[in-house]
Amino acid sequence: MELRAIVDVLRRWWWLVAIPTLVAGVATLPALPALSASSGGYGSVLHFSAAQQSTDALPADSGLEDVWLASELAVHAIAAWVRTESFRRELDVAPGVESGDTAALVIASDNHRSIGQLFLNHPDAQSLMRIATAAADVLQNTSRNYFPQFAEGSAAVSLLDAPTISPAPVPLGQRLAPLLRVALGLVAGLILVMIAHTFDPALRTREDLEMLGLPVLAALPRK
C-alpha cells in the first residue's frame, strides 16, 4: 500500500486510533501521582573501613603494605557478611529496631579496595533510619562473633559518614509503565483501523474499483 493510501485510511478511520489511545491515557492518569520520588522507597548508604585491632598476627617483618592488605581483606569479608542471614538476625535483635522493621529491608554491599559500602533500602523512612543506626552499631561491635581470625576482639570498623536517608529512585519499569500503556492503546487503535479497512464494504476510490477488476470509464472531480 502506498504512503498516500495509508494516510487516506488513517484520515478516514482516525477515531478508531484516538479512542483506545485516549482510554489508555485516562486510565493511566490515576497512577501518575504515585510516581513520586518516594514511591521507589528510601535508601541509605554506609561507607566504612575496617582492620584488625591487633597486628600481632602479622609477620614481624611485615610493613605498611601488609597492614593495608589486611585492612582490604577485612573490608571484603565484612562486605560479604552483611549479605547473609546472620547479619539480618543481628539487625532484628539490635536495640532500637522494632518488630517487623526488617521484613521489607533490602540489603546490598560492595567494596572498593579498603572502603566498604552497605546499601539499605526500605519503603518506610523512619524504619530505615532505625535500621541504619542499628547496622552501624552491629558492624562495629559484633564482627568477632562471625570472624575467628579477628581473635579476641572485633574488627576495628570506622564509619566514614553518619547514616542518612534519601528517597530511592523510582524503578525504570515503573516510570515507563504509563508510556507503555498509551503505546499499547495506540497499537490497538491501529489494529482496529486495519480490521475496519479490510472489512469495509464501501467503494470510495478509483483504486477500490480497480482492485475488483472493474473498468473505470471516467472520474468526476470533487467540487
JSON list of C-alpha atoms in Angstrom, two decimals:
[
{"chain": "A", "resi": 1, "resn": "MET", "atom": "CA", "xyz": [0.00, 0.00, 0.00]},
{"chain": "A", "resi": 2, "resn": "GLU", "atom": "CA", "xyz": [1.35, 3.40, -0.95]},
{"chain": "A", "resi": 3, "resn": "LEU", "atom": "CA", "xyz": [2.01, 6.06, 1.65]},
{"chain": "A", "resi": 4, "resn": "ARG", "atom": "CA", "xyz": [-0.78, 8.23, 0.25]},
{"chain": "A", "resi": 5, "resn": "ALA", "atom": "CA", "xyz": [-3.24, 5.36, 0.58]},
{"chain": "A", "resi": 6, "resn": "ILE", "atom": "CA", "xyz": [-2.15, 4.73, 4.17]},
{"chain": "A", "resi": 7, "resn": "VAL", "atom": "CA", "xyz": [-2.68, 8.39, 5.01]},
{"chain": "A", "resi": 8, "resn": "ASP", "atom": "CA", "xyz": [-6.14, 8.28, 3.43]},
{"chain": "A", "resi": 9, "resn": "VAL", "atom": "CA", "xyz": [-7.06, 5.22, 5.50]},
{"chain": "A", "resi": 10, "resn": "LEU", "atom": "CA", "xyz": [-5.87, 6.88, 8.71]},
{"chain": "A", "resi": 11, "resn": "ARG", "atom": "CA", "xyz": [-7.78, 10.06, 7.91]},
{"chain": "A", "resi": 12, "resn": "ARG", "atom": "CA", "xyz": [-10.92, 8.02, 7.30]},
{"chain": "A", "resi": 13, "resn": "TRP", "atom": "CA", "xyz": [-10.65, 5.92, 10.50]},
{"chain": "A", "resi": 14, "resn": "TRP", "atom": "CA", "xyz": [-8.73, 8.29, 12.79]},
{"chain": "A", "resi": 15, "resn": "TRP", "atom": "CA", "xyz": [-11.32, 7.97, 15.54]},
{"chain": "A", "resi": 16, "resn": "LEU", "atom": "CA", "xyz": [-10.56, 4.26, 15.86]},
{"chain": "A", "resi": 17, "resn": "VAL", "atom": "CA", "xyz": [-6.98, 5.21, 16.72]},
{"chain": "A", "resi": 18, "resn": "ALA", "atom": "CA", "xyz": [-7.98, 8.06, 19.02]},
{"chain": "A", "resi": 19, "resn": "ILE", "atom": "CA", "xyz": [-10.49, 6.18, 21.20]},
{"chain": "A", "resi": 20, "resn": "PRO", "atom": "CA", "xyz": [-8.25, 3.38, 22.60]},
{"chain": "A", "resi": 21, "resn": "THR", "atom": "CA", "xyz": [-5.32, 5.79, 22.92]},
{"chain": "A", "resi": 22, "resn": "LEU", "atom": "CA", "xyz": [-7.41, 8.24, 24.94]},
{"chain": "A", "resi": 23, "resn": "VAL", "atom": "CA", "xyz": [-8.87, 5.44, 27.06]},
{"chain": "A", "resi": 24, "resn": "ALA", "atom": "CA", "xyz": [-5.35, 4.20, 27.87]},
{"chain": "A", "resi": 25, "resn": "GLY", "atom": "CA", "xyz": [-4.25, 7.75, 28.67]},
{"chain": "A", "resi": 26, "resn": "VAL", "atom": "CA", "xyz": [-7.20, 8.38, 31.00]},
{"chain": "A", "resi": 27, "resn": "ALA", "atom": "CA", "xyz": [-6.64, 5.02, 32.72]},
{"chain": "A", "resi": 28, "resn": "THR", "atom": "CA", "xyz": [-3.00, 5.99, 33.30]},
{"chain": "A", "resi": 29, "resn": "LEU", "atom": "CA", "xyz": [-3.74, 9.35, 34.96]},
{"chain": "A", "resi": 30, "resn": "PRO", "atom": "CA", "xyz": [-4.59, 7.98, 38.45]},
{"chain": "A", "resi": 31, "resn": "ALA", "atom": "CA", "xyz": [-1.20, 6.23, 38.58]},
{"chain": "A", "resi": 32, "resn": "LEU", "atom": "CA", "xyz": [0.83, 9.36, 37.81]},
{"chain": "A", "resi": 33, "resn": "PRO", "atom": "CA", "xyz": [0.78, 10.82, 41.37]},
{"chain": "A", "resi": 34, "resn": "ALA", "atom": "CA", "xyz": [2.21, 7.51, 42.61]},
{"chain": "A", "resi": 35, "resn": "LEU", "atom": "CA", "xyz": [5.35, 8.15, 40.57]},
{"chain": "A", "resi": 36, "resn": "SER", "atom": "CA", "xyz": [6.68, 10.50, 43.22]},
{"chain": "A", "resi": 37, "resn": "ALA", "atom": "CA", "xyz": [10.25, 10.50, 44.43]},
{"chain": "A", "resi": 38, "resn": "SER", "atom": "CA", "xyz": [9.37, 8.31, 47.43]},
{"chain": "A", "resi": 39, "resn": "SER", "atom": "CA", "xyz": [7.46, 5.64, 45.50]},
{"chain": "A", "resi": 40, "resn": "GLY", "atom": "CA", "xyz": [10.72, 3.80, 44.99]},
{"chain": "A", "resi": 41, "resn": "GLY", "atom": "CA", "xyz": [11.19, 3.62, 48.76]},
{"chain": "A", "resi": 42, "resn": "TYR", "atom": "CA", "xyz": [14.11, 5.09, 50.68]},
{"chain": "A", "resi": 43, "resn": "GLY", "atom": "CA", "xyz": [17.78, 4.29, 50.65]},
{"chain": "A", "resi": 44, "resn": "SER", "atom": "CA", "xyz": [20.77, 4.67, 52.91]},
{"chain": "A", "resi": 45, "resn": "VAL", "atom": "CA", "xyz": [24.46, 4.06, 52.20]},
{"chain": "A", "resi": 46, "resn": "LEU", "atom": "CA", "xyz": [27.06, 3.45, 54.91]},
{"chain": "A", "resi": 47, "resn": "HIS", "atom": "CA", "xyz": [30.73, 3.77, 53.95]},
{"chain": "A", "resi": 48, "resn": "PHE", "atom": "CA", "xyz": [33.19, 2.07, 56.28]},
{"chain": "A", "resi": 49, "resn": "SER", "atom": "CA", "xyz": [36.77, 0.94, 56.64]},
{"chain": "A", "resi": 50, "resn": "ALA", "atom": "CA", "xyz": [37.96, -1.96, 58.76]},
{"chain": "A", "resi": 51, "resn": "ALA", "atom": "CA", "xyz": [41.12, -3.53, 60.11]},
{"chain": "A", "resi": 52, "resn": "GLN", "atom": "CA", "xyz": [42.25, -5.91, 62.82]},
{"chain": "A", "resi": 53, "resn": "GLN", "atom": "CA", "xyz": [42.66, -4.16, 66.14]},
{"chain": "A", "resi": 54, "resn": "SER", "atom": "CA", "xyz": [45.81, -6.14, 66.82]},
{"chain": "A", "resi": 55, "resn": "THR", "atom": "CA", "xyz": [48.63, -6.64, 64.32]},
{"chain": "A", "resi": 56, "resn": "ASP", "atom": "CA", "xyz": [50.24, -9.47, 66.32]},
{"chain": "A", "resi": 57, "resn": "ALA", "atom": "CA", "xyz": [49.06, -11.98, 63.72]},
{"chain": "A", "resi": 58, "resn": "LEU", "atom": "CA", "xyz": [51.12, -10.26, 61.04]},
{"chain": "A", "resi": 59, "resn": "PRO", "atom": "CA", "xyz": [54.72, -11.34, 60.44]},
{"chain": "A", "resi": 60, "resn": "ALA", "atom": "CA", "xyz": [57.27, -9.44, 62.49]},
{"chain": "A", "resi": 61, "resn": "ASP", "atom": "CA", "xyz": [58.99, -8.13, 59.39]},
{"chain": "A", "resi": 62, "resn": "SER", "atom": "CA", "xyz": [55.74, -7.02, 57.72]},
{"chain": "A", "resi": 63, "resn": "GLY", "atom": "CA", "xyz": [55.50, -3.45, 56.58]},
{"chain": "A", "resi": 64, "resn": "LEU", "atom": "CA", "xyz": [52.78, -0.93, 55.95]},
{"chain": "A", "resi": 65, "resn": "GLU", "atom": "CA", "xyz": [51.77, -2.74, 52.77]},
{"chain": "A", "resi": 66, "resn": "ASP", "atom": "CA", "xyz": [50.75, -5.84, 54.75]},
{"chain": "A", "resi": 67, "resn": "VAL", "atom": "CA", "xyz": [48.69, -3.72, 57.13]},
{"chain": "A", "resi": 68, "resn": "TRP", "atom": "CA", "xyz": [46.77, -2.21, 54.21]},
{"chain": "A", "resi": 69, "resn": "LEU", "atom": "CA", "xyz": [46.30, -5.63, 52.63]},
{"chain": "A", "resi": 70, "resn": "ALA", "atom": "CA", "xyz": [44.88, -6.97, 55.90]},
{"chain": "A", "resi": 71, "resn": "SER", "atom": "CA", "xyz": [42.52, -3.99, 56.04]},
{"chain": "A", "resi": 72, "resn": "GLU", "atom": "CA", "xyz": [41.35, -4.61, 52.48]},
{"chain": "A", "resi": 73, "resn": "LEU", "atom": "CA", "xyz": [40.66, -8.27, 53.25]},
{"chain": "A", "resi": 74, "resn": "ALA", "atom": "CA", "xyz": [38.76, -7.30, 56.40]},
{"chain": "A", "resi": 75, "resn": "VAL", "atom": "CA", "xyz": [36.55, -4.90, 54.43]},
{"chain": "A", "resi": 76, "resn": "HIS", "atom": "CA", "xyz": [35.95, -7.57, 51.79]},
{"chain": "A", "resi": 77, "resn": "ALA", "atom": "CA", "xyz": [34.92, -10.11, 54.45]},
{"chain": "A", "resi": 78, "resn": "ILE", "atom": "CA", "xyz": [32.56, -7.71, 56.22]},
{"chain": "A", "resi": 79, "resn": "ALA", "atom": "CA", "xyz": [31.00, -6.61, 52.90]},
{"chain": "A", "resi": 80, "resn": "ALA", "atom": "CA", "xyz": [30.23, -10.27, 52.20]},
{"chain": "A", "resi": 81, "resn": "TRP", "atom": "CA", "xyz": [28.93, -10.88, 55.73]},
{"chain": "A", "resi": 82, "resn": "VAL", "atom": "CA", "xyz": [26.29, -8.11, 55.60]},
{"chain": "A", "resi": 83, "resn": "ARG", "atom": "CA", "xyz": [24.51, -10.01, 52.81]},
{"chain": "A", "resi": 84, "resn": "THR", "atom": "CA", "xyz": [23.99, -13.10, 54.98]},
{"chain": "A", "resi": 85, "resn": "GLU", "atom": "CA", "xyz": [21.09, -14.10, 57.19]},
{"chain": "A", "resi": 86, "resn": "SER", "atom": "CA", "xyz": [23.26, -13.83, 60.30]},
{"chain": "A", "resi": 87, "resn": "PHE", "atom": "CA", "xyz": [23.68, -10.08, 59.75]},
{"chain": "A", "resi": 88, "resn": "ARG", "atom": "CA", "xyz": [19.93, -9.69, 59.25]},
{"chain": "A", "resi": 89, "resn": "ARG", "atom": "CA", "xyz": [19.32, -11.58, 62.50]},
{"chain": "A", "resi": 90, "resn": "GLU", "atom": "CA", "xyz": [21.67, -9.21, 64.29]},
{"chain": "A", "resi": 91, "resn": "LEU", "atom": "CA", "xyz": [19.62, -6.30, 62.98]},
{"chain": "A", "resi": 92, "resn": "ASP", "atom": "CA", "xyz": [16.39, -7.93, 64.15]},
{"chain": "A", "resi": 93, "resn": "VAL", "atom": "CA", "xyz": [17.56, -8.01, 67.76]},
{"chain": "A", "resi": 94, "resn": "ALA", "atom": "CA", "xyz": [19.51, -4.75, 67.72]},
{"chain": "A", "resi": 95, "resn": "PRO", "atom": "CA", "xyz": [18.39, -2.02, 70.16]},
{"chain": "A", "resi": 96, "resn": "GLY", "atom": "CA", "xyz": [16.06, 0.49, 68.56]},
{"chain": "A", "resi": 97, "resn": "VAL", "atom": "CA", "xyz": [14.83, -1.80, 65.79]},
{"chain": "A", "resi": 98, "resn": "GLU", "atom": "CA", "xyz": [11.13, -2.53, 66.09]},
{"chain": "A", "resi": 99, "resn": "SER", "atom": "CA", "xyz": [9.50, -5.86, 65.32]},
{"chain": "A", "resi": 100, "resn": "GLY", "atom": "CA", "xyz": [8.85, -6.22, 61.60]},
{"chain": "A", "resi": 101, "resn": "ASP", "atom": "CA", "xyz": [11.20, -3.40, 60.57]},
{"chain": "A", "resi": 102, "resn": "THR", "atom": "CA", "xyz": [13.48, -5.69, 58.60]},
{"chain": "A", "resi": 103, "resn": "ALA", "atom": "CA", "xyz": [10.71, -7.61, 56.83]},
{"chain": "A", "resi": 104, "resn": "ALA", "atom": "CA", "xyz": [10.83, -5.33, 53.78]},
{"chain": "A", "resi": 105, "resn": "LEU", "atom": "CA", "xyz": [14.54, -4.49, 54.06]},
{"chain": "A", "resi": 106, "resn": "VAL", "atom": "CA", "xyz": [16.76, -4.96, 51.02]},
{"chain": "A", "resi": 107, "resn": "ILE", "atom": "CA", "xyz": [20.49, -5.26, 51.70]},
{"chain": "A", "resi": 108, "resn": "ALA", "atom": "CA", "xyz": [23.35, -4.99, 49.25]},
{"chain": "A", "resi": 109, "resn": "SER", "atom": "CA", "xyz": [27.04, -4.26, 49.59]},
{"chain": "A", "resi": 110, "resn": "ASP", "atom": "CA", "xyz": [30.18, -3.50, 47.66]},
{"chain": "A", "resi": 111, "resn": "ASN", "atom": "CA", "xyz": [33.79, -2.76, 48.39]},
{"chain": "A", "resi": 112, "resn": "HIS", "atom": "CA", "xyz": [36.43, -0.79, 46.57]},
{"chain": "A", "resi": 113, "resn": "ARG", "atom": "CA", "xyz": [39.89, -1.60, 47.92]},
{"chain": "A", "resi": 114, "resn": "SER", "atom": "CA", "xyz": [39.75, -0.65, 51.61]},
{"chain": "A", "resi": 115, "resn": "ILE", "atom": "CA", "xyz": [36.38, 1.13, 51.56]},
{"chain": "A", "resi": 116, "resn": "GLY", "atom": "CA", "xyz": [33.21, -0.88, 52.12]},
{"chain": "A", "resi": 117, "resn": "GLN", "atom": "CA", "xyz": [29.69, 0.18, 51.19]},
{"chain": "A", "resi": 118, "resn": "LEU", "atom": "CA", "xyz": [26.48, -1.07, 52.79]},
{"chain": "A", "resi": 119, "resn": "PHE", "atom": "CA", "xyz": [23.31, -0.29, 50.82]},
{"chain": "A", "resi": 120, "resn": "LEU", "atom": "CA", "xyz": [19.97, -0.42, 52.65]},
{"chain": "A", "resi": 121, "resn": "ASN", "atom": "CA", "xyz": [16.58, 0.07, 51.01]},
{"chain": "A", "resi": 122, "resn": "HIS", "atom": "CA", "xyz": [13.19, 0.17, 52.74]},
{"chain": "A", "resi": 123, "resn": "PRO", "atom": "CA", "xyz": [9.69, 1.50, 51.93]},
{"chain": "A", "resi": 124, "resn": "ASP", "atom": "CA", "xyz": [9.48, 3.46, 55.20]},
{"chain": "A", "resi": 125, "resn": "ALA", "atom": "CA", "xyz": [11.92, 6.25, 56.03]},
{"chain": "A", "resi": 126, "resn": "GLN", "atom": "CA", "xyz": [11.59, 6.03, 59.84]},
{"chain": "A", "resi": 127, "resn": "SER", "atom": "CA", "xyz": [12.09, 2.27, 59.85]},
{"chain": "A", "resi": 128, "resn": "LEU", "atom": "CA", "xyz": [15.13, 2.66, 57.62]},
{"chain": "A", "resi": 129, "resn": "MET", "atom": "CA", "xyz": [16.69, 5.24, 59.94]},
{"chain": "A", "resi": 130, "resn": "ARG", "atom": "CA", "xyz": [16.33, 2.86, 62.88]},
{"chain": "A", "resi": 131, "resn": "ILE", "atom": "CA", "xyz": [17.83, 0.03, 60.83]},
{"chain": "A", "resi": 132, "resn": "ALA", "atom": "CA", "xyz": [20.72, 2.14, 59.52]},
{"chain": "A", "resi": 133, "resn": "THR", "atom": "CA", "xyz": [21.62, 3.27, 63.04]},
{"chain": "A", "resi": 134, "resn": "ALA", "atom": "CA", "xyz": [21.49, -0.32, 64.26]},
{"chain": "A", "resi": 135, "resn": "ALA", "atom": "CA", "xyz": [23.54, -1.51, 61.28]},
{"chain": "A", "resi": 136, "resn": "ALA", "atom": "CA", "xyz": [26.32, 0.92, 62.19]},
{"chain": "A", "resi": 137, "resn": "ASP", "atom": "CA", "xyz": [26.38, -0.50, 65.73]},
{"chain": "A", "resi": 138, "resn": "VAL", "atom": "CA", "xyz": [26.32, -4.12, 64.51]},
{"chain": "A", "resi": 139, "resn": "LEU", "atom": "CA", "xyz": [29.20, -3.50, 62.11]},
{"chain": "A", "resi": 140, "resn": "GLN", "atom": "CA", "xyz": [31.35, -2.07, 64.87]},
{"chain": "A", "resi": 141, "resn": "ASN", "atom": "CA", "xyz": [30.58, -4.49, 67.70]},
{"chain": "A", "resi": 142, "resn": "THR", "atom": "CA", "xyz": [29.59, -7.99, 66.53]},
{"chain": "A", "resi": 143, "resn": "SER", "atom": "CA", "xyz": [32.15, -8.98, 63.89]},
{"chain": "A", "resi": 144, "resn": "ARG", "atom": "CA", "xyz": [34.10, -11.12, 66.37]},
{"chain": "A", "resi": 145, "resn": "ASN", "atom": "CA", "xyz": [31.12, -13.49, 66.61]},
{"chain": "A", "resi": 146, "resn": "TYR", "atom": "CA", "xyz": [31.49, -14.45, 62.95]},
{"chain": "A", "resi": 147, "resn": "PHE", "atom": "CA", "xyz": [35.19, -14.00, 62.12]},
{"chain": "A", "resi": 148, "resn": "PRO", "atom": "CA", "xyz": [37.54, -16.11, 64.28]},
{"chain": "A", "resi": 149, "resn": "GLN", "atom": "CA", "xyz": [40.54, -14.53, 62.57]},
{"chain": "A", "resi": 150, "resn": "PHE", "atom": "CA", "xyz": [39.84, -11.33, 64.49]},
{"chain": "A", "resi": 151, "resn": "ALA", "atom": "CA", "xyz": [40.94, -13.23, 67.60]},
{"chain": "A", "resi": 152, "resn": "GLU", "atom": "CA", "xyz": [39.63, -11.90, 70.90]},
{"chain": "A", "resi": 153, "resn": "GLY", "atom": "CA", "xyz": [38.34, -8.55, 69.69]},
{"chain": "A", "resi": 154, "resn": "SER", "atom": "CA", "xyz": [36.05, -7.31, 66.96]},
{"chain": "A", "resi": 155, "resn": "ALA", "atom": "CA", "xyz": [37.46, -5.72, 63.87]},
{"chain": "A", "resi": 156, "resn": "ALA", "atom": "CA", "xyz": [38.00, -2.01, 64.19]},
{"chain": "A", "resi": 157, "resn": "VAL", "atom": "CA", "xyz": [35.26, -0.70, 61.89]},
{"chain": "A", "resi": 158, "resn": "SER", "atom": "CA", "xyz": [35.22, 3.03, 61.24]},
{"chain": "A", "resi": 159, "resn": "LEU", "atom": "CA", "xyz": [32.17, 4.65, 59.70]},
{"chain": "A", "resi": 160, "resn": "LEU", "atom": "CA", "xyz": [33.13, 7.30, 57.18]},
{"chain": "A", "resi": 161, "resn": "ASP", "atom": "CA", "xyz": [29.75, 9.06, 57.30]},
{"chain": "A", "resi": 162, "resn": "ALA", "atom": "CA", "xyz": [26.69, 9.18, 59.51]},
{"chain": "A", "resi": 163, "resn": "PRO", "atom": "CA", "xyz": [23.56, 7.27, 58.42]},
{"chain": "A", "resi": 164, "resn": "THR", "atom": "CA", "xyz": [21.38, 9.42, 56.18]},
{"chain": "A", "resi": 165, "resn": "ILE", "atom": "CA", "xyz": [18.09, 8.67, 54.45]},
{"chain": "A", "resi": 166, "resn": "SER", "atom": "CA", "xyz": [17.19, 9.78, 50.94]},
{"chain": "A", "resi": 167, "resn": "PRO", "atom": "CA", "xyz": [14.38, 8.85, 48.52]},
{"chain": "A", "resi": 168, "resn": "ALA", "atom": "CA", "xyz": [15.33, 5.98, 46.24]},
{"chain": "A", "resi": 169, "resn": "PRO", "atom": "CA", "xyz": [14.78, 6.48, 42.50]},
{"chain": "A", "resi": 170, "resn": "VAL", "atom": "CA", "xyz": [11.60, 5.06, 41.04]},
{"chain": "A", "resi": 171, "resn": "PRO", "atom": "CA", "xyz": [12.35, 1.83, 39.10]},
{"chain": "A", "resi": 172, "resn": "LEU", "atom": "CA", "xyz": [12.71, 2.32, 35.36]},
{"chain": "A", "resi": 173, "resn": "GLY", "atom": "CA", "xyz": [9.92, -0.12, 34.57]},
{"chain": "A", "resi": 174, "resn": "GLN", "atom": "CA", "xyz": [7.53, 1.78, 36.83]},
{"chain": "A", "resi": 175, "resn": "ARG", "atom": "CA", "xyz": [8.47, 5.10, 35.21]},
{"chain": "A", "resi": 176, "resn": "LEU", "atom": "CA", "xyz": [7.91, 3.74, 31.71]},
{"chain": "A", "resi": 177, "resn": "ALA", "atom": "CA", "xyz": [4.65, 1.94, 32.54]},
{"chain": "A", "resi": 178, "resn": "PRO", "atom": "CA", "xyz": [2.35, 4.92, 31.68]},
{"chain": "A", "resi": 179, "resn": "LEU", "atom": "CA", "xyz": [4.02, 5.40, 28.29]},
{"chain": "A", "resi": 180, "resn": "LEU", "atom": "CA", "xyz": [3.76, 1.69, 27.56]},
{"chain": "A", "resi": 181, "resn": "ARG", "atom": "CA", "xyz": [0.03, 1.72, 28.33]},
{"chain": "A", "resi": 182, "resn": "VAL", "atom": "CA", "xyz": [-0.56, 4.64, 25.96]},
{"chain": "A", "resi": 183, "resn": "ALA", "atom": "CA", "xyz": [1.59, 2.93, 23.32]},
{"chain": "A", "resi": 184, "resn": "LEU", "atom": "CA", "xyz": [-0.48, -0.25, 23.66]},
{"chain": "A", "resi": 185, "resn": "GLY", "atom": "CA", "xyz": [-3.64, 1.82, 23.20]},
{"chain": "A", "resi": 186, "resn": "LEU", "atom": "CA", "xyz": [-2.15, 3.33, 20.03]},
{"chain": "A", "resi": 187, "resn": "VAL", "atom": "CA", "xyz": [-1.21, -0.10, 18.67]},
{"chain": "A", "resi": 188, "resn": "ALA", "atom": "CA", "xyz": [-4.69, -1.40, 19.46]},
{"chain": "A", "resi": 189, "resn": "GLY", "atom": "CA", "xyz": [-6.18, 1.55, 17.56]},
{"chain": "A", "resi": 190, "resn": "LEU", "atom": "CA", "xyz": [-4.02, 0.84, 14.50]},
{"chain": "A", "resi": 191, "resn": "ILE", "atom": "CA", "xyz": [-5.10, -2.80, 14.56]},
{"chain": "A", "resi": 192, "resn": "LEU", "atom": "CA", "xyz": [-8.74, -1.70, 14.66]},
{"chain": "A", "resi": 193, "resn": "VAL", "atom": "CA", "xyz": [-8.10, 0.55, 11.65]},
{"chain": "A", "resi": 194, "resn": "MET", "atom": "CA", "xyz": [-6.62, -2.37, 9.70]},
{"chain": "A", "resi": 195, "resn": "ILE", "atom": "CA", "xyz": [-9.61, -4.55, 10.54]},
{"chain": "A", "resi": 196, "resn": "ALA", "atom": "CA", "xyz": [-12.12, -1.81, 9.69]},
{"chain": "A", "resi": 197, "resn": "HIS", "atom": "CA", "xyz": [-10.41, -1.07, 6.37]},
{"chain": "A", "resi": 198, "resn": "THR", "atom": "CA", "xyz": [-10.20, -4.75, 5.44]},
{"chain": "A", "resi": 199, "resn": "PHE", "atom": "CA", "xyz": [-13.89, -5.44, 6.04]},
{"chain": "A", "resi": 200, "resn": "ASP", "atom": "CA", "xyz": [-15.21, -2.07, 4.85]},
{"chain": "A", "resi": 201, "resn": "PRO", "atom": "CA", "xyz": [-17.75, -2.85, 2.04]},
{"chain": "A", "resi": 202, "resn": "ALA", "atom": "CA", "xyz": [-17.84, 0.71, 0.72]},
{"chain": "A", "resi": 203, "resn": "LEU", "atom": "CA", "xyz": [-16.10, 1.67, -2.53]},
{"chain": "A", "resi": 204, "resn": "ARG", "atom": "CA", "xyz": [-14.58, 5.10, -2.12]},
{"chain": "A", "resi": 205, "resn": "THR", "atom": "CA", "xyz": [-11.78, 5.46, -4.62]},
{"chain": "A", "resi": 206, "resn": "ARG", "atom": "CA", "xyz": [-10.85, 4.53, -8.16]},
{"chain": "A", "resi": 207, "resn": "GLU", "atom": "CA", "xyz": [-8.33, 2.08, -6.77]},
{"chain": "A", "resi": 208, "resn": "ASP", "atom": "CA", "xyz": [-11.09, 0.23, -4.90]},
{"chain": "A", "resi": 209, "resn": "LEU", "atom": "CA", "xyz": [-12.87, -0.45, -8.19]},
{"chain": "A", "resi": 210, "resn": "GLU", "atom": "CA", "xyz": [-9.69, -1.47, -10.00]},
{"chain": "A", "resi": 211, "resn": "MET", "atom": "CA", "xyz": [-8.87, -3.95, -7.24]},
{"chain": "A", "resi": 212, "resn": "LEU", "atom": "CA", "xyz": [-12.21, -5.65, -8.00]},
{"chain": "A", "resi": 213, "resn": "GLY", "atom": "CA", "xyz": [-11.35, -5.84, -11.70]},
{"chain": "A", "resi": 214, "resn": "LEU", "atom": "CA", "xyz": [-13.99, -3.31, -12.73]},
{"chain": "A", "resi": 215, "resn": "PRO", "atom": "CA", "xyz": [-13.02, -0.88, -15.51]},
{"chain": "A", "resi": 216, "resn": "VAL", "atom": "CA", "xyz": [-13.24, 2.81, -14.68]},
{"chain": "A", "resi": 217, "resn": "LEU", "atom": "CA", "xyz": [-14.59, 4.81, -17.63]},
{"chain": "A", "resi": 218, "resn": "ALA", "atom": "CA", "xyz": [-14.38, 8.26, -16.06]},
{"chain": "A", "resi": 219, "resn": "ALA", "atom": "CA", "xyz": [-13.95, 10.02, -12.75]},
{"chain": "A", "resi": 220, "resn": "LEU", "atom": "CA", "xyz": [-15.94, 13.04, -11.66]},
{"chain": "A", "resi": 221, "resn": "PRO", "atom": "CA", "xyz": [-13.81, 15.66, -9.92]},
{"chain": "A", "resi": 222, "resn": "ARG", "atom": "CA", "xyz": [-14.81, 16.79, -6.46]},
{"chain": "A", "resi": 223, "resn": "LYS", "atom": "CA", "xyz": [-16.45, 20.19, -6.22]}
]
